[in-house]
Amino acid sequence: MLKILLPRRLLAGYGIAARLEFLLIPMVFGIGAAMTAIVGTNVGAGRVARAEQVGWTGGALAAVLTGSIGLLLAVAPGLWVGLFTDDAETFSAGARFLQIVGPVFLFQGLGLALYFGSQGAGFIQWPVFAALVRFVVAIGGASLVAYGFGMGLDAVYACIAAGMLLFGAITASALRLGAWRRGVPAG
């Protein structure tokens, strides 16, 4: 019976911690929705440099917001996980997720905000590519480390964190390298 309960407890711990990411998305959505309109207006007016400034400002705000929450809960995971369980194994699994993935929540916030900005700019190819990379690294990497190499939950969480980091880094790099300037006169 213990073998059946242990994986469920680990899954419950993961679920408790991972749901936090879903609560961060509406916060970034509030920033991103405004960015879509402001970036779109500026790109439409040929003011791409201004649109990029809006993108960096909104992206930084989202990164600080999500990153602060992630760092706080990485240091004190009980503030979140403790709300939902007092089971030691479930708590430990949730806490480890926050300790490993929480510090890179800032990349999720940055990437998601810049995704919204990219919609306004009309150039979403790089954010979509970044989301696909995140999926492949998180799911493919987690499957590989768990099933291929028999590594533990920390390795699975590291793959999730790496995917999140890459999502933000690729999306930000695309903006930095001029993705919003393609075919638009500088203004």
PDB file of N, CA and C in Angstrom, residues 4 6 28-29 54 65-66 70 74 81 86 88 91 99 110 114 140 148 162 172:
ATOM      1  N   ILE A   4       1.839   2.612  -3.401  1.00  0.00           N
ATOM      2  CA  ILE A   4       0.761   3.300  -4.109  1.00  0.00           C
ATOM      3  C   ILE A   4       0.583   4.716  -3.561  1.00  0.00           C
ATOM      4  N   LEU A   6       2.837   6.696  -1.901  1.00  0.00           N
ATOM      5  CA  LEU A   6       3.981   7.584  -2.064  1.00  0.00           C
ATOM      6  C   LEU A   6       3.920   8.380  -3.361  1.00  0.00           C
ATOM      7  N   VAL A  28       0.233  38.661 -14.657  1.00  0.00           N
ATOM      8  CA  VAL A  28       0.994  39.058 -15.839  1.00  0.00           C
ATOM      9  C   VAL A  28       0.041  39.437 -16.971  1.00  0.00           C
ATOM     10  N   PHE A  29      -1.097  38.769 -17.035  1.00  0.00           N
ATOM     11  CA  PHE A  29      -2.088  39.086 -18.057  1.00  0.00           C
ATOM     12  C   PHE A  29      -2.510  40.551 -17.953  1.00  0.00           C
ATOM     13  N   VAL A  54       8.384  50.033 -24.117  1.00  0.00           N
ATOM     14  CA  VAL A  54       7.193  49.545 -23.409  1.00  0.00           C
ATOM     15  C   VAL A  54       7.350  48.058 -23.111  1.00  0.00           C
ATOM     16  N   LEU A  65       7.540  41.087 -10.426  1.00  0.00           N
ATOM     17  CA  LEU A  65       6.362  40.583  -9.724  1.00  0.00           C
ATOM     18  C   LEU A  65       6.440  39.067  -9.527  1.00  0.00           C
ATOM     19  N   THR A  66       6.602  38.337 -10.617  1.00  0.00           N
ATOM     20  CA  THR A  66       6.627  36.875 -10.521  1.00  0.00           C
ATOM     21  C   THR A  66       7.906  36.383  -9.850  1.00  0.00           C
ATOM     22  N   GLY A  70       8.248  34.084  -6.538  1.00  0.00           N
ATOM     23  CA  GLY A  70       9.000  32.844  -6.660  1.00  0.00           C
ATOM     24  C   GLY A  70      10.146  32.754  -5.670  1.00  0.00           C
ATOM     25  N   ALA A  74      10.519  30.242  -2.592  1.00  0.00           N
ATOM     26  CA  ALA A  74      11.664  29.328  -2.621  1.00  0.00           C
ATOM     27  C   ALA A  74      12.348  29.309  -1.258  1.00  0.00           C
ATOM     28  N   VAL A  81       2.753  25.985   0.439  1.00  0.00           N
ATOM     29  CA  VAL A  81       2.456  24.555   0.548  1.00  0.00           C
ATOM     30  C   VAL A  81       1.741  24.244   1.859  1.00  0.00           C
ATOM     31  N   ASP A  86      -0.452  19.091   5.512  1.00  0.00           N
ATOM     32  CA  ASP A  86       0.468  18.906   6.630  1.00  0.00           C
ATOM     33  C   ASP A  86       1.134  17.534   6.534  1.00  0.00           C
ATOM     34  N   ALA A  88       3.924  15.169   5.502  1.00  0.00           N
ATOM     35  CA  ALA A  88       5.349  15.458   5.330  1.00  0.00           C
ATOM     36  C   ALA A  88       5.845  15.189   3.908  1.00  0.00           C
ATOM     37  N   PHE A  91       4.255  17.749   1.515  1.00  0.00           N
ATOM     38  CA  PHE A  91       4.867  19.054   1.780  1.00  0.00           C
ATOM     39  C   PHE A  91       6.267  19.116   1.170  1.00  0.00           C
ATOM     40  N   GLN A  99      11.485  25.478  -4.334  1.00  0.00           N
ATOM     41  CA  GLN A  99      12.900  25.786  -4.151  1.00  0.00           C
ATOM     42  C   GLN A  99      13.674  25.707  -5.464  1.00  0.00           C
ATOM     43  N   LEU A 110       8.572  37.369 -17.416  1.00  0.00           N
ATOM     44  CA  LEU A 110       9.190  38.130 -18.508  1.00  0.00           C
ATOM     45  C   LEU A 110       8.725  37.609 -19.857  1.00  0.00           C
ATOM     46  N   LEU A 114       6.320  39.602 -22.576  1.00  0.00           N
ATOM     47  CA  LEU A 114       6.837  39.909 -23.910  1.00  0.00           C
ATOM     48  C   LEU A 114       6.061  39.175 -25.002  1.00  0.00           C
ATOM     49  N   GLY A 140       9.845  16.675 -22.376  1.00  0.00           N
ATOM     50  CA  GLY A 140      10.831  15.724 -22.910  1.00  0.00           C
ATOM     51  C   GLY A 140      11.975  15.492 -21.943  1.00  0.00           C
ATOM     52  N   GLY A 148      14.404   7.536 -18.555  1.00  0.00           N
ATOM     53  CA  GLY A 148      15.634   7.109 -19.211  1.00  0.00           C
ATOM     54  C   GLY A 148      16.797   6.920 -18.256  1.00  0.00           C
ATOM     55  N   ALA A 162      14.317  24.674 -16.263  1.00  0.00           N
ATOM     56  CA  ALA A 162      15.094  24.983 -17.466  1.00  0.00           C
ATOM     57  C   ALA A 162      14.174  25.408 -18.610  1.00  0.00           C
ATOM     58  N   ALA A 172      12.951  37.188 -24.722  1.00  0.00           N
ATOM     59  CA  ALA A 172      13.668  38.447 -24.504  1.00  0.00           C
ATOM     60  C   ALA A 172      14.778  38.637 -25.534  1.00  0.00           C
TER      61      ALA A 172
END
